[in-house]
XYZ file of N, CA and C in Angstrom:
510
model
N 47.088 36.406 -8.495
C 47.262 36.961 -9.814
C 46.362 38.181 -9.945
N 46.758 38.952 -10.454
C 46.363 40.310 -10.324
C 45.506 40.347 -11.843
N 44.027 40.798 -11.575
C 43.460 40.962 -12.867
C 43.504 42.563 -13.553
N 42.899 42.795 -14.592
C 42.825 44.036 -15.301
C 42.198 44.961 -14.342
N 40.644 44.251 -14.386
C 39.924 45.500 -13.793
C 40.380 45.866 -12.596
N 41.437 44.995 -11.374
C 41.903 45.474 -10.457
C 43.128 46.577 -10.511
N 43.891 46.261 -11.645
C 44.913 47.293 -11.842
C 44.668 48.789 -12.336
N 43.641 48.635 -12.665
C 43.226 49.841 -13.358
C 42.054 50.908 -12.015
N 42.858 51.637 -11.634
C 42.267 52.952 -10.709
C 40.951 53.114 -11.176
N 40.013 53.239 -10.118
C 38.639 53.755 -10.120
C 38.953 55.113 -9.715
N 38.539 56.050 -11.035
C 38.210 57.525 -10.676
C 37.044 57.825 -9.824
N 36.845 58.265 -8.722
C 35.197 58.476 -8.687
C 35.404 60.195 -8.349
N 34.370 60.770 -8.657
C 34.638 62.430 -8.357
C 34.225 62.487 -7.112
N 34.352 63.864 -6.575
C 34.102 64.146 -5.486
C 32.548 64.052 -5.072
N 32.128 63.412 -3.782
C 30.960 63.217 -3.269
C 30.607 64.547 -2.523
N 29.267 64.956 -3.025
C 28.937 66.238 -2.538
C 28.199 65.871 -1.535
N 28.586 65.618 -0.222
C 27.119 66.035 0.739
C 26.549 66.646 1.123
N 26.521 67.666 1.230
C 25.375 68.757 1.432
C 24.315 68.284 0.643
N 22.782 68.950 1.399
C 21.767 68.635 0.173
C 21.995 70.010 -0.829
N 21.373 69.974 -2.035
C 21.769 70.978 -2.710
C 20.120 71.675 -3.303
N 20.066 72.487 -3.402
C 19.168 73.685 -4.025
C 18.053 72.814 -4.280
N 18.167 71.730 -5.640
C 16.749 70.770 -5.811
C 16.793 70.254 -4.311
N 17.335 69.868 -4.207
C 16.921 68.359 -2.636
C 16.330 68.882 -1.682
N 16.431 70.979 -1.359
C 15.926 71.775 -0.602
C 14.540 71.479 -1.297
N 14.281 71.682 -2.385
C 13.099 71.776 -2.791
C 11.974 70.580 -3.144
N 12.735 70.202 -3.589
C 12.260 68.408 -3.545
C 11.439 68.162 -1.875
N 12.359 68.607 -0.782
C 12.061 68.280 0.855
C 10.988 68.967 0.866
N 10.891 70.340 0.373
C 9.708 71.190 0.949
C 8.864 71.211 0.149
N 8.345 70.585 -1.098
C 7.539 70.141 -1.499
C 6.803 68.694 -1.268
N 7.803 67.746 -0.536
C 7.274 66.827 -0.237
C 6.660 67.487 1.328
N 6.940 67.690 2.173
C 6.188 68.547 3.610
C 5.003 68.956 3.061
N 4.934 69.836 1.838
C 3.700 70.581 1.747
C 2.721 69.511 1.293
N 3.034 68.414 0.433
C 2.107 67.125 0.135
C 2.012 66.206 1.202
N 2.705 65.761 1.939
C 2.281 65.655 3.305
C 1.289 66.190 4.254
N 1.554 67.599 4.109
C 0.344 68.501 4.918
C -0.588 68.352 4.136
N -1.060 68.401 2.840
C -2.172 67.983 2.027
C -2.738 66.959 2.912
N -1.830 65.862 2.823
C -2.857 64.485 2.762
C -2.862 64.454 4.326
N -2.340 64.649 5.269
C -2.341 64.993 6.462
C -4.126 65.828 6.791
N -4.402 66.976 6.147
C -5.115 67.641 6.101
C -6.841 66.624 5.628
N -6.125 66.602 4.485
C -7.772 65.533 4.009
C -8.042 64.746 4.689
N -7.139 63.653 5.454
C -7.405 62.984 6.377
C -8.214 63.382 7.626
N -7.507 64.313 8.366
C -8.734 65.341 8.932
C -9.945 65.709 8.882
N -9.894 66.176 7.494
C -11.149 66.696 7.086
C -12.308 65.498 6.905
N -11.074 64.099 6.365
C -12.614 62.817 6.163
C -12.540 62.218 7.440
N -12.619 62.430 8.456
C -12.153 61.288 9.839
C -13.598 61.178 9.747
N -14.714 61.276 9.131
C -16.215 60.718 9.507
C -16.400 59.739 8.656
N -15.164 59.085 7.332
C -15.693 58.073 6.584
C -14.886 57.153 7.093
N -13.977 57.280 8.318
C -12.732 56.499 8.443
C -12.930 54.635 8.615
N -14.408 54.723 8.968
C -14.814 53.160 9.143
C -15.081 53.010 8.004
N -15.394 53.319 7.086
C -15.773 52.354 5.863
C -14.617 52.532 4.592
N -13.201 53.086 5.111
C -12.033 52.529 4.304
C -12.156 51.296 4.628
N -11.699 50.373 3.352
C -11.295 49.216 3.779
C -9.508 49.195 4.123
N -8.806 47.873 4.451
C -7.760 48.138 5.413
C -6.633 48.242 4.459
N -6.645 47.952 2.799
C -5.416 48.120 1.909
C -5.474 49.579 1.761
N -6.490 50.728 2.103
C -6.476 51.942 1.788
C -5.695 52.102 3.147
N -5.551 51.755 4.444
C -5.696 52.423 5.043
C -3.784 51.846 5.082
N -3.636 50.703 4.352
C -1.904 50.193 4.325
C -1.673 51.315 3.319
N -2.102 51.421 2.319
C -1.458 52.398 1.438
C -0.948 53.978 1.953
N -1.743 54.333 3.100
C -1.605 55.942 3.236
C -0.580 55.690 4.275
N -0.690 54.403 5.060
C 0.337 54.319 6.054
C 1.795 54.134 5.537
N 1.862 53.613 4.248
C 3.255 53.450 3.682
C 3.681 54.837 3.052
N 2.763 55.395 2.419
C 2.870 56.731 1.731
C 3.313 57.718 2.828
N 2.577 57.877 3.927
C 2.498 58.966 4.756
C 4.241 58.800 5.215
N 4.599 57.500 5.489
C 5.429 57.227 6.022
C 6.598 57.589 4.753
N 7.016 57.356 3.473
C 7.751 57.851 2.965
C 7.594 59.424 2.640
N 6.482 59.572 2.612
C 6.780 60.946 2.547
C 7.166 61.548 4.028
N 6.698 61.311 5.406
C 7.792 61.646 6.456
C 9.340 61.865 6.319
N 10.035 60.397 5.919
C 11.391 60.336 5.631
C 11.774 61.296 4.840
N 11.134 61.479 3.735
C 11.864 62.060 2.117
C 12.474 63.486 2.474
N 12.069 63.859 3.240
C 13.099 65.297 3.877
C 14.224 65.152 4.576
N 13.882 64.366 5.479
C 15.327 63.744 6.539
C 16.231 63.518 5.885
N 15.719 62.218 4.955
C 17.156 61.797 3.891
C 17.759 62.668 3.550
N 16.840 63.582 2.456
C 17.416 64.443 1.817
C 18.167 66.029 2.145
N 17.936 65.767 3.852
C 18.880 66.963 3.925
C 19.560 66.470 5.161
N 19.974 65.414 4.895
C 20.873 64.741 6.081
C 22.396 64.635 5.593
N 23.518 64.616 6.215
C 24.446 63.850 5.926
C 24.244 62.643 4.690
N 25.293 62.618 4.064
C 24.722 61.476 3.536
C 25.730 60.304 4.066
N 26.425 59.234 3.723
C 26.884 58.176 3.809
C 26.781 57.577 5.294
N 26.268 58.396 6.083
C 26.303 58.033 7.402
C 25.260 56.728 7.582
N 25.421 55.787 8.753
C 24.593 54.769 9.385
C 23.036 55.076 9.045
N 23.147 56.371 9.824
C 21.165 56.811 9.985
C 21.245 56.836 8.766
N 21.736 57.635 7.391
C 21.428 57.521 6.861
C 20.785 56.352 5.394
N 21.773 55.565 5.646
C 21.529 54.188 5.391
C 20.352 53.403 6.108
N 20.019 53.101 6.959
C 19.438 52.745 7.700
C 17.827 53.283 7.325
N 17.804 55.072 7.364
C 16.365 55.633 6.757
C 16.243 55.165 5.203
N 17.170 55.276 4.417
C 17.019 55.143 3.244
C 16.673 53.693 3.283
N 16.931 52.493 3.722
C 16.463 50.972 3.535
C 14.932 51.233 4.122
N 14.308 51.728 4.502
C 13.023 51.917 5.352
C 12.421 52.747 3.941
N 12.617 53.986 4.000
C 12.388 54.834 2.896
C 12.088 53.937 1.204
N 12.943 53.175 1.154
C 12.845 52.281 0.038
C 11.788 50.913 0.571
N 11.494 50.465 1.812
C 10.797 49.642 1.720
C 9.515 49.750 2.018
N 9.113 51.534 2.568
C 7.760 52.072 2.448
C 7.371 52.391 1.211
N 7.901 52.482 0.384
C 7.833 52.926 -1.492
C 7.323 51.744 -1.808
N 8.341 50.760 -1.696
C 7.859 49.722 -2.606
C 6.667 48.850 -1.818
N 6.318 49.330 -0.386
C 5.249 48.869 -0.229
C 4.086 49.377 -0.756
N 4.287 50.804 -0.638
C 2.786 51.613 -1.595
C 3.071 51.531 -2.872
N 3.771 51.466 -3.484
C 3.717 50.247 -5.072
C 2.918 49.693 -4.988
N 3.546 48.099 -4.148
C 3.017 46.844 -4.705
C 0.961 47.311 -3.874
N 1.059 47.677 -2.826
C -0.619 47.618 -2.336
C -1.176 48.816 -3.438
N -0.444 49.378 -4.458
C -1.557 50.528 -4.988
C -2.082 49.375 -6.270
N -1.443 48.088 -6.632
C -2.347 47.424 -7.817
C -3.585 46.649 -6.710
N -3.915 46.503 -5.582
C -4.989 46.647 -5.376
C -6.188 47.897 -4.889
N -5.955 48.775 -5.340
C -7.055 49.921 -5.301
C -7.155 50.334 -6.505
N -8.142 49.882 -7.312
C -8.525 50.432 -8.845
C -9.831 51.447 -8.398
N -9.955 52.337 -9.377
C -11.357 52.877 -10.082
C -11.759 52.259 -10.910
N -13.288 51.656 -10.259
C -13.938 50.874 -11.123
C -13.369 50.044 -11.332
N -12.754 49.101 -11.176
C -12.531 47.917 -11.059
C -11.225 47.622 -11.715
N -10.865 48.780 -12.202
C -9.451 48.260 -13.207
C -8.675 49.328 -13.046
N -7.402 49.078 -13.129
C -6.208 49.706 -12.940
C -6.042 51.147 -13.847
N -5.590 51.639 -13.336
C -5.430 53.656 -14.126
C -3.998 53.718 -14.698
N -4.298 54.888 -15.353
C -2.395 55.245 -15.857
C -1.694 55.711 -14.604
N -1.889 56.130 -13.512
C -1.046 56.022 -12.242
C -0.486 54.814 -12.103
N -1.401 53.737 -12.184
C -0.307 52.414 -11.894
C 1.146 52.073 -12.812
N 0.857 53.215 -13.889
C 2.455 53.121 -14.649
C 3.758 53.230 -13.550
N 3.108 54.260 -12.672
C 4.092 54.665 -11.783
C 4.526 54.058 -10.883
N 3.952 53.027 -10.819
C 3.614 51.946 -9.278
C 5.181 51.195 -10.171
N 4.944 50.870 -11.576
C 5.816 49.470 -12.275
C 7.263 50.495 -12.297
N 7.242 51.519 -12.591
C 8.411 52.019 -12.723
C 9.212 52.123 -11.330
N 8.255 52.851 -10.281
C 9.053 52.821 -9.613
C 9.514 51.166 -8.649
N 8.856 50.230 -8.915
C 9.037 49.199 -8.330
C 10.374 48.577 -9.109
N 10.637 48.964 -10.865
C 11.863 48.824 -11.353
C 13.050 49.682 -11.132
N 12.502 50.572 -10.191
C 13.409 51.748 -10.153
C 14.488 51.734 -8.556
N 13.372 51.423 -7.915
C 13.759 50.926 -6.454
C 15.113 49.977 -6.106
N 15.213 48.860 -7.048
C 16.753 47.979 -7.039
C 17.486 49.055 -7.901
N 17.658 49.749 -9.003
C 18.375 50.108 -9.075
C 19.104 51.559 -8.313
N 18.493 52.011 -7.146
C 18.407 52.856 -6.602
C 19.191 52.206 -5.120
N 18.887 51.273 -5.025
C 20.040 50.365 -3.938
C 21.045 49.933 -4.496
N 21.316 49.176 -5.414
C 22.793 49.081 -6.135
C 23.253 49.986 -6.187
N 22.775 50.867 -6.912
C 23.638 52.552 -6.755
C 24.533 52.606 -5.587
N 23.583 52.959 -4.497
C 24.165 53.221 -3.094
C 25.310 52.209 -3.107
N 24.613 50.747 -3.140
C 26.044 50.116 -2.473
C 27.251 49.781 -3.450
N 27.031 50.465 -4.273
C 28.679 50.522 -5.144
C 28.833 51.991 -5.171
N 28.563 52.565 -4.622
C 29.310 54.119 -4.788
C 28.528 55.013 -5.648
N 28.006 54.660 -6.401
C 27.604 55.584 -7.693
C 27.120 56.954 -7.345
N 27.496 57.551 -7.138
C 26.429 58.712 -6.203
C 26.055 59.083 -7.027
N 26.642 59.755 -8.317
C 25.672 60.543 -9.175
C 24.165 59.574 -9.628
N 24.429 58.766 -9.816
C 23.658 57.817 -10.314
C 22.457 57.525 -9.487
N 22.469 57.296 -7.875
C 21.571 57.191 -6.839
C 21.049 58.591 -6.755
N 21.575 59.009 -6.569
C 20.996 60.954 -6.485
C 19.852 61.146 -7.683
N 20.326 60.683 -8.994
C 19.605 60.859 -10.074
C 18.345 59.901 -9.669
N 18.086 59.002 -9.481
C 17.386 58.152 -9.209
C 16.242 58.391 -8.254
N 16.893 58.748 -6.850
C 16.289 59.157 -5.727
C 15.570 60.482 -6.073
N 15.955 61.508 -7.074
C 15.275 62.907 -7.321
C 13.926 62.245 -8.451
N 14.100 61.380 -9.281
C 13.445 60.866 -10.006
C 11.981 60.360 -9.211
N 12.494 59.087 -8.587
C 11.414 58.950 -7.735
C 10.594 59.860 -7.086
N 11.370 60.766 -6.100
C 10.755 61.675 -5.306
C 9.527 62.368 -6.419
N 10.237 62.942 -7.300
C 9.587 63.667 -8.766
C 8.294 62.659 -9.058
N 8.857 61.429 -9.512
C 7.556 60.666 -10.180
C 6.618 60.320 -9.270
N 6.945 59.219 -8.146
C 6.753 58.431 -7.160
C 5.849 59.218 -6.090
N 6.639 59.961 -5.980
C 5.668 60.646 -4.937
C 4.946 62.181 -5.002
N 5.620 62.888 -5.430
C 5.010 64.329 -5.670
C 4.136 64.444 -7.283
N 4.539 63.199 -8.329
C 3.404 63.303 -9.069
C 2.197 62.467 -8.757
N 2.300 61.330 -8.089
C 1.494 60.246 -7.983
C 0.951 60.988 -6.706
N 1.166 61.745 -5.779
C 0.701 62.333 -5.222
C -0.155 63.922 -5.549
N 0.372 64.230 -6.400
C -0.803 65.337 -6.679
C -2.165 64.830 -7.621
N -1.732 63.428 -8.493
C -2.845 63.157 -9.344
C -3.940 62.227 -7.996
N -3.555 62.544 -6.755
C -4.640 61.698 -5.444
C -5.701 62.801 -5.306
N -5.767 63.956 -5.598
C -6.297 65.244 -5.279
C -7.542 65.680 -6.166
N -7.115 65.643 -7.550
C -8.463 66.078 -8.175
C -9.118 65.214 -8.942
N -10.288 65.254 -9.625
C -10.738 64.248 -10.462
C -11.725 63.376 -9.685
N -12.029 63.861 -8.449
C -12.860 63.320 -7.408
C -12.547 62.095 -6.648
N -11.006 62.388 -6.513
C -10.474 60.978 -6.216
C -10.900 61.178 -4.563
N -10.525 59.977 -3.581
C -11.013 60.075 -2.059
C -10.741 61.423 -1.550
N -8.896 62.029 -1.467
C -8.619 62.261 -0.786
C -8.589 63.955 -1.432
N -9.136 64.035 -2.212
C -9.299 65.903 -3.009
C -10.631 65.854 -2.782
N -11.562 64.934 -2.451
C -13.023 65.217 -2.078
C -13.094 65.530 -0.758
N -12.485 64.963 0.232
C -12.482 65.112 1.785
C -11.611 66.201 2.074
N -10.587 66.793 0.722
C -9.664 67.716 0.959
C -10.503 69.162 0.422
N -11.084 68.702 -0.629
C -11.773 70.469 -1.222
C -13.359 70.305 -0.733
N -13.890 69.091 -0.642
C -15.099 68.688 -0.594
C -15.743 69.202 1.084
């Protein structure tokens, strides 16, 4: 027996793959925050023993989505690899989420950790997207994150005497 919602045609518009103008920029702003924290790291390799080891999970999940966040975004899209980076890409995020509610200043959590809850609510809906089609909807999502998640939560790591703007300007 044939139901409604089956009889009734799904419009979906045309899927753009190419990356487009933001996603160029989105990529090469995430590279250049990469080379940041790439850089400070460098510059602190004399405090590197007395990180403890959730700092040192956090930069490894970070470093690591910010690696991907260019690939994705100027890859093919619907393809295998691309699926495949994006499940990785999403599960280095939500790992530097969940390990950033253990690194407070002073002992208690900052308004950065807003960003940790959003994007940890943001992350499932950013996979449903994908696997029902939605493209506009995942695209919106994925630029969001990139925006919040990583290139803001990443520039507020820099000043204010946080670790990695002291070993970076310091």
């Amino acid at each position: 027996m044939a139901t409604l919602a089956s009889a009734v045609p799904v419009r979906r518009e045309p899927v753009t793959i190419a990356p487009d103008r933001v996603e160029r920029v989105l990529g090469v702003l995430t590279i250049l925050l990469l080379g940041f924290v790439l850089a400070a790291l460098l510059r602190g390799s004399a405090h590197w023993s007395r990180l403890p080891l959730i700092l040192w999970v956090h930069l490894a999940t970070m470093i690591t989505t910010l690696a991907l966040t260019p690939a994705i975004l100027w890859m093919r899209r619907g393809t295998r690899l691309h699926r495949r980076l994006g499940y990785a890409w999403v599960s280095a995020l939500a790992l530097t989420a969940i390990d950033s509610f253990a690194i407070r200043t002073s002992g208690h959590l900052s308004l950065i950790h807003i960003l940790s809850v959003v994007t940890l609510c943001a992350l499932p809906m950013l996979v449903i997207s994908a696997r029902r089609h939605d493209h506009k909807r995942h695209r919106r999502v994925v630029r969001g994150l990139v925006i919040g998640a990583l290139l803001t939560a990443g520039f507020f790591t820099f000043p204010f005497h946080r670790m990695l703007g002291s070993w970076l300007f310091g």
